[in-house]
Amino acid sequence: MNERVYRSLYRIRRVEEEIARIYPSDKIKSPVHLSIGQEAVSVGVCEALRPEDVVFGTYRSHAFYLAKGGDLKKMMAELYGKATGCAKGKGGSMHLVDTAHGVMGASAVVGTTIANAIGYAYALKLQRKDSLVVSFFGDGATDEGVFHESLNFAALKSLPVVFICENNFYAIHTSLMYRHKSTDICALARAHGITAERVEDGDVLAIHEHVTRAAKALRDGSSGPFFFECLTYRLMEHVGSNEDFHLGYRTRQEAEPWIRNDQVKRFASMIDGERRRRIEAEVEAEIQAAVAFAEESPFPEGEELFTDVVEG
Amino acid sequence: MERVLSYIDAIREATDQEMQRDLSVVVFGLDVDDPKAIQGTTRGLMEKYGRERVFGTPLSEDAMTGAAVGMALAGLRPIHIHIRMDFLMLAMNQLVNVAAKSRYMYGGQVRIPIVVRSMIGKSWGQGAQHSQGLYSFFMHVPGLKVVAPATPYDAKGCLIHAIRDNDPVMYIEHRILHFQKGPVPESSYTMSPGKARVTVKGRDVTLVGISYMHSECLRACRYLESIGIQAEVIDPIWLSPLDIDTIAASVHKTGRLCIVDNGWTTCGASAEIAALVTERLQGVKDVRVRRMGFAPVTCPPTPLLEDLYYPNGRTIASAAHDLVTGTHNGWLPDERLDLQEIEFRGPF
């Protein structure tokens, strides 16, 4: 378990560090919203899922895409705008998709995919399937009306969906405290009749345990939905490949407990040196292969402009 | 003897037949399962197909439209119903940013086969927020199909097509058209996107009437007959994709085009049709064009002002007369009571 978790955490961290390294070269002409610091949520959740379960996410899409099993080569090619990308270069970083691995897409408009997730869950229930849906969103989404509408419907119909609020305290640069009178996000879920719990320390294993229990309950026929607020911290700027503590909306001091609590480092220390080095070497080789694949792949042909608008 | 159905019953029958044929079809929206059953268009469906496939929803247009998209991703074919088109303003994010774009922005990995039924209101004080014909908003966006059937026959055929279509279809009804009766075959049939119909042949002027305005164009046609002007009347049926070939061919013959929209003219369907015809025929044929639509104001509920707000058979006839004669002598026909119940009955 620890090795699986470490591999996934390390892989996401290193993929994004590599993206940040390449980004200034302008080879990636797609706004990237990095999850560095937030990987634990995607990994903790997705390690509790089955391949046939599906996830819906946000424009900060790299972590959940990779954690759910999304194809790394296709992701990297997508960031490069290449024809071999997961969306043929037509989606970009904010719209990663891999339906074969249950990654059902991501929206740049905050809160949007929460509604898509509940619709998918409704269909699963109607189709008598025992798979489930995870809806990832940030604290910013809880400002949106669609969040409340979606929670109400999911609760009303007892849908097999797990809501994961990744609370990194900021919607771009605006603190939750400036946006809500009450900052208790779980209370919003409970007001809709949904069981809600907060995971405060960003512990991958705690998140994993919560979601595993919720998933088992849903598969055993318990009524959904479940709601987890996972506190976490974005170490990079909202969009782009740099830090942004100089902007003044937050301080490095605020980040320090989260840096000390970095789950990538924590799990690295839990794994025997030889095994850890092997995992890291394998991940590095995979990343280099993905970057090479993206670099070498062709851009889409001109006629691709007009395909996929409607069928045929 | 051919069977006659109302527009309402045509919609109900189309839905019923498709739900019977395809278990993935689901119907939902505010009040679809209540005693009034969306003017009767969903009557009996909940009893026949159960509460999971036919269900009323909370007043959550945004989330329920998003849910329709999610259901479509999971393999269902949802029909989401709104009793007024005005309510779609609450669903624009999901329609424009998600439903229309998913196939493209996910590189063809997904399809979104949803039908969004909505109704335009008119008369009896529908007023500012129960009367809007906002389909041009959706015509503007690649990835959405838009249909506004004007007869019971088309209502059934277009709805069956829309349900089977693998892309989102905005299906626009008109409250007045609901009461129309006409021939509707009992068997299943589909009306393909992008096919207009010439409903009256004529040589002097082309009248394009959208949604309910098609009925007013038929009235205008009769007024014009009385002064010897032969109007050709076209029902575009599908607004996106639009059958510009049929309209341009008619205008090539008549040289005069009057587009009567069931909405405002600015940036509207009439503007689009006028632009496309002009692009097609410039340098080929000298064409005179007139657009008609709602007055450029908010719809007033009080009857006298409301009458002035909408084009009608007489004002359309007057405009067509001016186009044909090249005059502006203020000719306006006297109202004829025998034209009150005008309906297009085929042949198809």
XYZ file of C-alpha atoms in Angstrom:
660
model
C 0.000 0.000 0.000
C 2.670 2.524 1.029
C 4.676 1.790 -2.109
C 1.619 2.261 -4.330
C 0.822 5.521 -2.609
C 4.412 6.716 -2.826
C 4.642 5.833 -6.507
C 1.474 7.781 -7.271
C 2.443 10.796 -5.130
C 5.987 10.897 -6.457
C 4.816 10.461 -10.044
C 2.368 13.371 -9.885
C 4.891 15.611 -8.114
C 7.634 14.850 -10.619
C 5.367 15.167 -13.657
C 4.364 18.639 -12.524
C 7.920 19.641 -11.649
C 8.855 18.593 -15.148
C 5.953 20.630 -16.579
C 7.160 23.620 -14.543
C 10.669 23.096 -15.924
C 9.439 22.946 -19.539
C 6.796 25.692 -19.183
C 9.076 28.742 -19.668
C 10.191 27.296 -23.028
C 6.673 27.935 -24.406
C 6.482 24.398 -25.719
C 3.427 23.994 -23.496
C 1.034 26.680 -24.726
C -1.739 25.812 -22.309
C -2.364 27.472 -18.945
C -1.260 24.991 -16.283
C -2.759 24.939 -12.814
C -0.327 22.853 -10.815
C -1.324 20.639 -7.897
C 2.101 20.647 -6.239
C 1.304 20.380 -2.528
C -2.207 19.022 -3.141
C -1.365 15.562 -4.538
C -2.413 13.750 -1.376
C -6.109 14.362 -1.988
C -6.211 12.881 -5.497
C -4.018 9.944 -4.493
C -5.861 9.170 -1.268
C -9.198 9.215 -3.069
C -8.281 7.416 -6.269
C -6.405 4.610 -4.497
C -9.765 3.723 -2.950
C -11.500 3.431 -6.335
C -11.940 0.670 -8.874
C -11.054 1.081 -12.558
C -14.738 1.276 -13.532
C -15.453 4.101 -11.067
C -15.370 7.549 -12.631
C -14.089 10.932 -11.547
C -15.026 14.466 -12.569
C -12.656 17.301 -11.757
C -11.506 20.829 -12.185
C -9.048 22.744 -14.346
C -6.386 21.829 -11.762
C -6.602 18.506 -13.496
C -3.205 16.817 -13.636
C -3.288 15.179 -10.203
C -6.660 13.473 -10.341
C -6.129 12.489 -13.985
C -2.896 10.695 -13.142
C -4.107 9.308 -9.823
C -7.138 7.722 -11.517
C -4.961 6.068 -14.136
C -5.115 8.587 -16.969
C -2.501 7.955 -19.669
C 0.622 10.054 -18.968
C 1.912 10.118 -22.538
C -1.426 11.357 -23.839
C -1.578 13.961 -21.085
C 1.848 15.323 -21.896
C 1.043 15.369 -25.625
C -2.183 17.225 -24.828
C -0.248 19.912 -22.964
C 1.995 20.255 -26.013
C -1.115 20.579 -28.241
C -0.227 17.466 -30.177
C -2.513 15.225 -32.230
C -1.639 12.292 -29.956
C -2.967 14.122 -26.893
C -5.863 12.726 -24.884
C -8.133 15.282 -26.607
C -6.116 15.507 -29.846
C -4.809 18.881 -28.721
C -8.318 20.324 -28.573
C -8.726 20.332 -24.786
C -5.466 21.429 -23.214
C -4.399 21.233 -19.596
C -7.775 22.374 -18.248
C -9.818 19.695 -20.043
C -7.959 16.417 -19.564
C -10.027 13.336 -20.277
C -9.467 9.589 -20.417
C -12.813 7.828 -20.458
C -11.161 4.398 -20.717
C -9.744 5.001 -17.237
C -12.795 6.751 -15.796
C -11.514 10.299 -16.119
C -14.668 11.984 -17.395
C -13.340 15.468 -17.882
C -12.715 18.781 -16.219
C -14.093 22.264 -16.547
C -12.484 25.693 -16.428
C -15.751 27.119 -15.071
C -15.752 26.556 -11.321
C -18.363 24.160 -9.950
C -19.541 22.989 -13.354
C -18.587 19.316 -13.183
C -20.312 18.772 -9.832
C -23.599 18.733 -11.754
C -22.199 16.379 -14.395
C -21.049 14.028 -11.640
C -24.500 13.756 -10.052
C -26.057 13.059 -13.465
C -23.571 10.268 -14.049
C -24.346 8.886 -10.608
C -28.082 9.007 -11.374
C -27.449 6.946 -14.496
C -25.368 4.393 -12.554
C -28.195 3.957 -10.095
C -30.783 3.590 -12.864
C -28.541 1.075 -14.636
C -28.130 -0.914 -11.370
C -24.350 -0.712 -11.562
C -22.234 -0.934 -8.428
C -19.604 1.555 -9.508
C -19.516 5.076 -8.157
C -18.668 8.648 -9.029
C -16.207 11.008 -7.369
C -16.685 14.724 -7.810
C -13.556 16.783 -7.120
C -13.893 20.528 -6.635
C -12.222 23.302 -4.681
C -13.442 25.544 -1.908
C -14.213 28.145 -4.595
C -16.926 25.882 -6.005
C -18.804 26.028 -2.725
C -19.539 29.701 -3.524
C -21.464 28.652 -6.638
C -25.198 27.989 -6.788
C -24.667 24.796 -8.760
C -22.850 23.305 -5.748
C -25.974 23.624 -3.619
C -28.350 22.535 -6.367
C -26.217 19.465 -7.024
C -25.855 18.471 -3.374
C -29.590 18.774 -2.887
C -30.382 16.528 -5.852
C -27.707 13.981 -4.935
C -29.094 13.775 -1.413
C -32.710 13.684 -2.605
C -32.010 10.729 -4.890
C -29.452 9.034 -2.585
C -26.898 8.932 -5.383
C -23.680 6.883 -5.384
C -21.374 9.856 -5.418
C -18.523 10.969 -3.191
C -17.986 14.722 -3.074
C -14.397 15.746 -2.430
C -13.878 19.388 -1.586
C -10.173 20.192 -1.889
C -10.061 23.184 0.388
C -6.805 25.026 -0.317
C -8.246 28.169 1.317
C -8.073 30.369 -1.771
C -10.159 30.956 -4.875
C -7.320 32.280 -7.033
C -6.100 34.928 -4.559
C -9.195 35.419 -2.426
C -9.419 33.693 0.910
C -12.473 31.683 1.914
C -12.799 34.074 4.861
C -13.472 36.951 2.477
C -16.095 34.968 0.594
C -18.158 33.209 3.250
C -19.727 34.381 6.475
C -19.370 30.846 7.773
C -16.259 28.967 6.614
C -17.558 25.582 7.767
C -17.911 23.844 4.408
C -19.027 20.545 5.925
C -21.959 22.410 7.484
C -23.115 23.309 3.959
C -23.193 19.638 3.026
C -24.923 18.646 6.260
C -27.566 21.290 5.620
C -28.479 19.279 2.529
C -28.759 16.100 4.594
C -25.391 14.679 3.577
C -22.903 13.006 5.916
C -19.790 15.161 5.881
C -16.348 14.937 7.449
C -13.278 17.120 7.396
C -9.759 15.712 7.007
C -7.581 18.453 8.394
C -3.988 17.337 8.078
C -3.745 16.297 4.430
C -2.871 12.739 5.432
C -3.137 10.505 2.370
C -3.956 7.457 4.435
C -6.718 9.203 6.356
C -8.306 10.394 3.115
C -7.912 6.932 1.669
C -9.529 5.313 4.670
C -12.523 7.665 4.583
C -13.160 7.142 0.894
C -12.625 3.390 1.114
C -15.285 3.218 3.798
C -17.656 5.401 1.804
C -17.086 3.397 -1.375
C -17.732 0.126 0.422
C -20.936 1.481 1.919
C -22.146 2.658 -1.481
C -21.321 -0.679 -3.128
C -23.065 -2.520 -0.304
C -26.186 -0.545 -1.113
C -26.067 2.192 1.519
C -27.532 5.483 0.474
C -25.208 8.115 -0.791
C -23.882 10.594 -1.138
C -20.814 11.166 1.042
C -18.943 14.409 1.458
C -15.353 14.986 2.530
C -13.651 18.302 2.932
C -9.909 17.757 2.605
C -7.759 20.646 3.741
C -4.704 21.015 1.569
C -2.319 23.666 0.335
C -1.302 24.874 -3.110
C 2.407 25.662 -3.058
C 2.572 27.208 -6.537
C 0.744 30.172 -8.036
C -2.896 29.730 -9.132
C -1.883 29.376 -12.774
C 1.666 29.023 -14.004
C 4.872 27.402 -12.889
C 6.162 29.716 -10.154
C 5.649 30.442 -6.479
C 3.617 33.548 -5.676
C 4.291 34.380 -2.017
C 5.624 37.788 -3.163
C 2.097 38.825 -4.188
C 1.188 39.341 -0.554
C -2.202 37.649 -0.452
C -0.619 34.865 1.592
C 2.688 34.309 3.386
C 5.376 31.677 3.180
C 4.930 31.324 6.911
C 1.386 30.137 6.299
C 2.713 27.487 3.921
C 5.413 26.171 6.248
C 3.339 23.643 8.204
C 2.158 22.191 4.901
C 5.713 22.022 3.559
C 6.804 20.208 6.742
C 3.809 17.884 6.281
C 4.590 17.165 2.610
C 3.145 13.726 1.930
C 5.642 12.982 -0.843
C 8.548 13.358 1.570
C 6.633 11.562 4.318
C 6.087 8.481 2.191
C 9.608 8.586 0.785
C 10.878 8.188 4.333
C 8.548 5.235 4.945
C 9.988 3.112 2.140
C 13.178 1.137 2.148
C 15.943 2.917 0.186
C 16.512 0.328 -2.507
C 12.801 -0.087 -3.277
C 12.279 3.651 -3.205
C 15.114 4.241 -5.664
C 13.636 1.648 -8.002
C 10.190 3.309 -7.910
C 11.737 6.706 -8.558
C 13.871 5.409 -11.434
C 10.838 3.801 -13.053
C 8.797 6.983 -12.698
C 11.620 9.134 -14.078
C 11.943 6.850 -17.095
C 8.188 6.995 -17.667
C 8.212 10.797 -17.496
C 11.130 11.117 -19.879
C 9.374 8.784 -22.304
C 6.181 10.845 -22.034
C 8.019 14.110 -22.683
C 9.824 12.561 -25.656
C 6.487 11.252 -26.954
C 4.970 14.726 -26.687
C 7.978 16.390 -28.311
C 8.086 13.949 -31.206
C 4.355 13.767 -31.876
C 2.900 15.794 -34.748
C 0.551 18.726 -34.345
C -3.004 18.088 -35.603
C -3.577 18.585 -39.330
C -5.562 21.643 -40.412
C -8.668 19.620 -41.176
C -8.881 18.649 -37.491
C -10.243 22.162 -36.871
C -13.614 21.037 -38.163
C -13.914 17.539 -36.717
C -15.687 16.635 -33.446
C -18.041 19.646 -33.519
C -20.996 17.335 -34.018
C -21.169 13.698 -35.032
C -20.050 12.834 -38.540
C -58.366 8.510 -43.507
C -55.329 10.227 -42.123
C -55.073 10.527 -38.395
C -55.189 13.997 -36.854
C -53.346 14.816 -33.638
C -52.624 17.977 -31.723
C -49.043 19.235 -31.435
C -49.189 18.269 -27.750
C -50.236 14.715 -28.502
C -47.638 14.452 -31.248
C -44.921 15.272 -28.721
C -46.364 12.848 -26.199
C -46.536 10.067 -28.775
C -42.978 10.677 -29.995
C -41.680 10.512 -26.422
C -43.711 7.414 -25.635
C -42.558 5.575 -28.746
C -38.905 6.373 -28.091
C -39.118 5.434 -24.407
C -40.664 2.130 -25.448
C -37.967 1.520 -28.062
C -34.943 2.627 -26.035
C -34.548 2.029 -22.299
C -31.877 4.716 -22.100
C -34.396 7.516 -22.751
C -35.309 9.403 -19.560
C -37.567 12.434 -19.120
C -37.251 15.027 -16.394
C -37.825 18.634 -15.527
C -39.890 20.697 -13.171
C -43.459 19.304 -13.078
C -43.124 16.644 -15.785
C -44.956 14.246 -13.451
C -47.548 16.626 -12.050
C -51.285 16.549 -12.898
C -50.885 19.041 -15.743
C -48.016 17.006 -17.236
C -46.405 19.886 -19.197
C -49.630 20.787 -21.041
C -50.206 17.050 -21.474
C -47.008 16.362 -23.395
C -45.757 13.981 -20.668
C -49.140 12.611 -19.612
C -49.085 8.974 -18.583
C -45.361 8.506 -19.091
C -44.499 8.280 -15.397
C -47.232 5.670 -14.860
C -45.989 3.685 -17.851
C -42.216 3.928 -17.412
C -41.817 4.531 -13.683
C -40.448 7.237 -11.453
C -36.825 6.536 -12.265
C -37.221 7.271 -15.978
C -39.792 10.063 -15.622
C -39.306 12.437 -12.718
C -39.994 15.949 -11.573
C -36.982 17.900 -10.372
C -36.133 20.594 -7.862
C -36.083 24.139 -9.255
C -32.450 23.773 -10.215
C -32.107 24.451 -13.937
C -28.328 24.824 -13.759
C -27.584 21.575 -11.916
C -30.273 19.577 -13.701
C -28.872 20.591 -17.088
C -25.450 19.549 -15.849
C -26.979 16.315 -14.628
C -28.414 15.721 -18.102
C -24.891 16.030 -19.487
C -23.612 13.567 -16.877
C -26.415 11.118 -17.674
C -25.558 11.367 -21.367
C -21.906 10.628 -20.558
C -23.082 7.492 -18.778
C -25.080 6.310 -21.777
C -28.571 7.696 -21.153
C -30.569 9.844 -23.567
C -32.120 12.496 -21.339
C -34.972 14.789 -22.335
C -34.958 17.836 -20.061
C -38.107 19.954 -20.181
C -38.675 23.633 -19.348
C -42.165 25.099 -19.490
C -40.736 28.439 -20.639
C -37.658 29.171 -22.689
C -36.856 32.106 -20.410
C -35.765 29.605 -17.732
C -32.944 28.387 -19.963
C -31.012 31.491 -18.969
C -30.309 29.616 -15.724
C -28.833 26.723 -17.691
C -26.549 28.601 -20.080
C -23.260 27.512 -18.507
C -24.043 23.844 -18.882
C -25.544 24.240 -22.356
C -22.930 26.534 -23.857
C -19.783 25.636 -21.924
C -20.321 21.931 -21.455
C -22.989 20.292 -23.638
C -21.977 22.154 -26.798
C -18.245 21.775 -26.279
C -17.623 18.364 -24.736
C -17.365 16.390 -27.962
C -14.821 18.879 -29.317
C -12.785 19.712 -26.224
C -12.487 16.038 -25.333
C -11.248 15.255 -28.829
C -14.251 13.132 -29.777
C -13.981 10.834 -26.718
C -17.511 11.659 -25.579
C -20.903 12.461 -27.024
C -23.752 14.357 -25.364
C -27.100 13.106 -26.695
C -29.465 15.354 -24.764
C -32.727 16.969 -25.812
C -33.723 20.226 -24.130
C -37.402 20.992 -24.699
C -38.539 24.535 -24.007
C -41.557 26.663 -24.832
C -42.072 30.223 -25.995
C -45.152 31.877 -24.521
C -47.428 34.442 -26.164
C -50.541 36.445 -25.249
C -52.667 36.567 -22.103
C -50.076 38.735 -20.453
C -47.092 36.405 -20.635
C -45.041 39.544 -20.282
C -41.338 40.106 -19.939
C -40.147 36.685 -18.771
C -42.590 34.199 -20.281
C -42.464 35.238 -23.924
C -38.910 35.259 -25.176
C -37.754 33.406 -28.279
C -34.044 33.144 -27.524
C -33.027 30.368 -29.921
C -30.530 32.599 -31.719
C -28.387 32.421 -28.567
C -28.025 28.711 -29.252
C -27.674 29.070 -33.041
C -24.573 31.115 -32.244
C -22.791 28.233 -30.543
C -21.093 25.428 -32.493
C -22.011 22.000 -31.165
C -25.701 22.684 -30.513
C -28.516 21.797 -32.891
C -31.648 23.930 -32.800
C -35.096 22.966 -34.072
C -38.388 24.857 -33.878
C -41.130 22.684 -35.389
C -44.326 24.507 -36.386
C -46.705 21.606 -37.105
C -47.787 18.463 -35.229
C -46.228 16.339 -37.993
C -42.848 18.024 -37.582
C -43.180 18.101 -33.804
C -43.236 14.300 -33.768
C -40.633 13.665 -36.471
C -38.185 16.258 -35.166
C -38.493 15.055 -31.570
C -37.828 11.447 -32.531
C -34.791 12.562 -34.489
C -33.623 14.776 -31.626
C -33.822 11.891 -29.145
C -31.787 9.631 -31.442
C -29.285 12.357 -32.353
C -25.899 11.925 -30.693
C -25.469 15.646 -30.062
C -27.368 18.140 -27.904
C -30.582 19.367 -29.525
C -32.459 22.477 -28.393
C -36.100 21.657 -29.207
C -38.159 24.859 -29.232
C -41.937 24.738 -28.901
C -44.429 27.580 -28.976
C -47.345 27.655 -26.581
C -49.808 28.713 -29.308
C -48.611 25.930 -31.614
C -49.462 23.392 -28.908
C -53.127 23.788 -29.838
C -52.597 23.157 -33.545
C -54.001 19.970 -35.004
C -52.762 18.199 -38.072
C -52.037 14.871 -39.711
C -49.570 12.737 -37.770
C -48.814 9.156 -38.792
C -49.006 6.662 -35.957
C -45.807 4.912 -36.978
C -42.423 6.270 -36.044
C -40.584 8.607 -38.430
C -37.788 11.163 -38.207
C -37.195 14.617 -39.649
C -33.531 15.133 -40.508
C -31.641 18.244 -39.400
C -31.040 20.946 -41.956
C -34.141 20.394 -44.061
C -36.619 23.235 -44.544
C -40.031 22.927 -46.178
C -41.691 25.116 -48.782
C -45.257 25.167 -47.474
C -46.804 27.467 -50.093
C -45.458 27.906 -53.608
C -45.328 31.422 -55.008
C -43.317 33.589 -57.363
C -43.425 37.157 -56.038
C -41.938 37.167 -52.565
C -40.386 34.639 -50.158
C -41.753 34.639 -46.613
C -39.648 32.726 -44.087
C -41.616 32.191 -40.884
C -39.906 30.814 -37.801
C -41.809 28.728 -35.233
C -45.245 30.282 -34.600
C -44.500 33.072 -37.113
C -44.890 30.457 -39.816
C -48.640 30.500 -39.056
C -48.689 34.293 -39.340
C -46.884 34.008 -42.692
C -49.614 31.659 -43.914
C -52.151 34.332 -42.951
C -50.120 36.990 -44.723
C -50.047 34.788 -47.784
C -53.857 34.777 -47.921
C -54.066 38.551 -47.504
C -51.558 38.975 -50.328
C -53.552 36.608 -52.561
C -56.455 39.023 -52.370
C -54.361 41.701 -54.095
C -52.786 39.323 -56.580
C -49.398 38.818 -54.902
C -48.199 35.225 -54.762
C -46.021 34.623 -51.749
C -43.822 31.579 -51.304
C -43.808 30.506 -47.659
C -40.926 28.578 -46.114
C -40.751 26.924 -42.722
C -37.042 26.449 -41.911
C -37.949 23.866 -39.202
C -34.267 23.428 -38.204
C -32.443 26.642 -37.314
C -29.122 24.912 -36.783
C -28.124 23.411 -39.101
C -30.057 25.790 -41.338
C -31.261 24.804 -44.810
C -30.038 27.900 -46.592
C -30.155 26.099 -49.959
C -33.948 25.925 -49.951
C -34.333 29.543 -48.815
C -31.762 30.915 -51.278
C -33.303 28.949 -54.160
C -36.664 30.529 -53.394
C -35.217 34.031 -53.138
C -33.317 33.465 -56.376
C -36.744 32.939 -57.955
C -38.680 35.734 -56.217
C -35.961 38.332 -55.660
C -37.693 39.399 -52.448
C -37.194 38.054 -48.960
C -39.135 38.805 -45.820
C -37.954 36.884 -42.765
C -40.401 36.861 -39.883
C -38.796 35.871 -36.647
C -40.346 34.791 -33.400
C -37.774 36.850 -31.532
C -35.918 40.131 -31.786
C -34.204 40.899 -35.074
C -30.854 42.209 -33.768
C -28.248 39.435 -34.070
C -31.172 37.047 -34.420
C -32.181 34.196 -36.702
C -33.547 36.684 -39.240
C -30.198 38.492 -39.344
C -28.407 35.209 -39.921
C -30.753 34.136 -42.708
C -30.526 37.555 -44.375
C -26.729 37.473 -44.211
C -26.471 33.945 -45.608
C -28.874 34.674 -48.477
C -27.016 37.888 -49.288
C -23.655 36.120 -49.319
C -25.091 33.444 -51.567
C -26.904 35.676 -54.053
C -24.818 38.852 -54.227
C -23.732 39.427 -57.804
C -26.156 36.727 -58.935
C -29.517 38.293 -58.229
C -30.730 41.666 -57.080
C -32.560 40.969 -53.839
C -34.686 43.107 -51.576
C -34.701 42.022 -47.934
C -36.925 42.839 -44.986
C -36.686 41.497 -41.457
C -39.570 41.395 -38.997
C -39.660 40.259 -35.410
C -40.552 41.358 -31.908
C -40.454 45.122 -31.361
C -37.062 45.997 -29.843
C -38.522 46.382 -26.354
C -39.427 44.149 -23.427
C -42.678 42.271 -24.032
C -45.566 44.186 -22.417
C -48.483 42.203 -20.977
C -51.191 44.795 -21.619
C -53.191 43.732 -24.721
C -52.966 46.841 -26.881
C -49.216 47.176 -26.520
C -48.739 43.438 -26.833
C -50.538 43.447 -30.195
C -48.151 46.107 -31.430
C -45.159 44.127 -30.155
C -45.647 41.124 -32.464
C -45.704 40.874 -36.260
C -48.985 39.427 -37.518
C -50.490 38.303 -40.808
C -51.609 41.810 -41.699
C -48.333 43.589 -40.899
C -46.364 40.863 -42.666
C -48.633 41.214 -45.721
C -48.085 44.962 -45.633
C -44.299 44.549 -45.540
C -44.385 41.979 -48.344
C -46.589 44.269 -50.396
C -44.039 47.058 -50.018
C -41.192 44.736 -51.043
C -43.058 43.596 -54.149
C -44.387 46.978 -55.255
C -41.411 49.037 -54.180
C -43.819 51.477 -52.542
C -44.514 52.543 -48.980
C -48.110 53.630 -49.373
C -49.210 52.218 -46.019
C -51.343 49.431 -47.456
C -52.628 47.247 -44.632
C -55.361 44.661 -45.216
C -58.529 44.661 -43.144
C -58.645 41.835 -40.630
C -60.357 38.694 -41.905
C -61.968 36.509 -39.291
C -61.842 33.471 -41.583
C -58.052 33.437 -41.194
C -58.096 33.113 -37.417
C -57.713 29.354 -37.373
C -55.082 28.957 -40.045
C -52.948 25.849 -39.857
C -50.597 24.155 -42.239
C -52.060 20.734 -42.989
C -49.653 19.397 -45.573
C -49.148 17.789 -47.969
C -45.770 16.854 -46.611
